[in-house]
């Protein structure tokens, strides 16, 4: 099977940057299959990239090499990293972009990229995606062992991950960590946390509600479980608790963006929103 | 030859969705060549996707598998379809997205996707492109016969296609069905209908005009047949009658969008716009 | 190694155009690896495409075939070109899109595309990327010699390239030729010209400043050499003099776009901005 190199950046579609990275990958590994994950991550938005990388990577076959570059600190002394976890490899700047991947893979091996023999003949101070990360990804795709990119690196940069807090029995405080192009709100509530919450109500999803901007929203199984234009909460495709509007834009309709607080509440079977 | 899987969605470039679908295709068929048709179809705009799919597919070599997903009804009871026509395969939701492809290929074989053995280990209620359509496309690319995805399906959803109506001898009523990024207006007048209209005037394109928003527009062979900034009508690259402005944006300049009425008129050779 | 075909257009992500070109390439050369450079070049902006093509191409391995199509004159009598230089091939309209590539490769061989046997069975007047350039690129990727596309072509269209002018000893007049998605300003000052300027001040970059919209900007090595939010000038990744704001948008903050004048000044070591 030909090795896959998957790219995730904030380089957009109006400049040469995405193309130059691909050229650099192919110069190192001509047989690579290059696929784009996303290049319209908002400029400099490392959090969004961290979310997208974590949400996308598990769909790929083992052996895939990911290049994730949102890199406002390029040219400073921030390190470059190459990471191996669950058969995947990840290459990019050490600025928090791997926070969620590392949280999912505590066993990950993290190395600093220091082997200049792998770099482009000339390394600019502003475009390490082309000059360092692309070539390194190409060589990894070609079979280079992780150890050969540089030494093991301690303490990769990680964003603080806000935990879901239990406010009182049957009520939890969460928040929105991502808004997608459809306006769906993904929260910080992981599948395991959601399972814990559902366990409290005996596994019955109709016995929890989600409150966003004062609006009480039922927990359902699919968008279509509520009428068009109405809000619902469900286990999203990335595993996390998600708030959506059926065929509508939840972010706009609810007036909630990244960071917006979200309450999850167990309800008495008698009425929605009633606190236990 | 390696099998090609071509993707068309409204997933945009800021999220992980496009990447996850590619991962799912590659997990099923590592040797696939994946190419993007378009991912910035307006959110939930099934009509635009139907148009783009029909307009793009014939340029691809036989054997290509298309994944077309604009899927506001995901998680409801809408079916998933796999279609075979003219050596192509198409995979996506049964919501009208295949309307124009089916109109072009009346001989198409249409099957419902029901074989859960082909799906991702876990199927979400919100992301069938990753969990069902991507894997199925990968297996089809790998050689899976269409019959193995599920049973033949009757009555796939089709949008009503507004016909071109003859209002009186020498005058036809049509409408705009697509506006592209350049502002060019594609109409519902197919190549066959256009040939019929041209036949009425003896095949001479200078003897028909097109009227949009009250403006009489000459029928020409190429954009450059009118001065810069002026409107023209011609046989567009998708075969349909198209209205454009030479080096300008016809939609903006003429104030016409999708659904705008378009008149086609045969003219006396003596003057433009004169009704026969 | 499988041949790479790299695409650069203004076709955007909401229409079928990009997909159709890929289909046409694959129909001619099924084993090609197709990669996207950029498709969100502003509509009809040949200059931006010329810049992106020149900036991207050198990162690719020799043998790559580039299809560069921003083509407002499609259907007129403008020629189609196929160019060979430094092991690369380039295919697209003769409208100036190859200006910067030709400036970098004075030894380039330029041929007009006239061999209709290579074209799609039917050639539209509005979509030569699909009907001519895509197929020709596919055949070149497959090994077709350049001579077989058509005869050598004299005088390809080139934009006038504004030179950097020395106003007086130690002061040069330049201009912005590209603004990227981050708001970074790339100037017309090439690496060689920049080296010449640096030579005047004994190679010490701290002895030159750049003036944009009246603001005196220090010349540094990397964005991080100035505090966040402050402007700097440096040798950009494309080799040219670039003006940026550390973690900010220089175009917005400085109020400067394409065409904006830029002064480069040698300064006395004693103070920034002081004329020699």
mmCIF file of C-alpha atoms in Angstrom, chain A residues 8 31 58 105 162 165 172 182 214:
data_model
loop_
_atom_site.group_PDB
_atom_site.id
_atom_site.type_symbol
_atom_site.label_atom_id
_atom_site.label_comp_id
_atom_site.label_asym_id
_atom_site.label_seq_id
_atom_site.Cartn_x
_atom_site.Cartn_y
_atom_site.Cartn_z
ATOM 1 C CA UNK A 8 -4.004 20.237 7.688
ATOM 2 C CA UNK A 31 5.156 7.531 -4.193
ATOM 3 C CA UNK A 58 -8.778 7.981 13.453
ATOM 4 C CA UNK A 105 -2.821 8.737 22.897
ATOM 5 C CA UNK A 162 -11.097 22.592 30.505
ATOM 6 C CA UNK A 165 -17.279 19.987 36.201
ATOM 7 C CA UNK A 172 -22.591 19.588 34.898
ATOM 8 C CA UNK A 182 -22.800 24.327 9.624
ATOM 9 C CA UNK A 214 -30.718 29.920 28.639
#
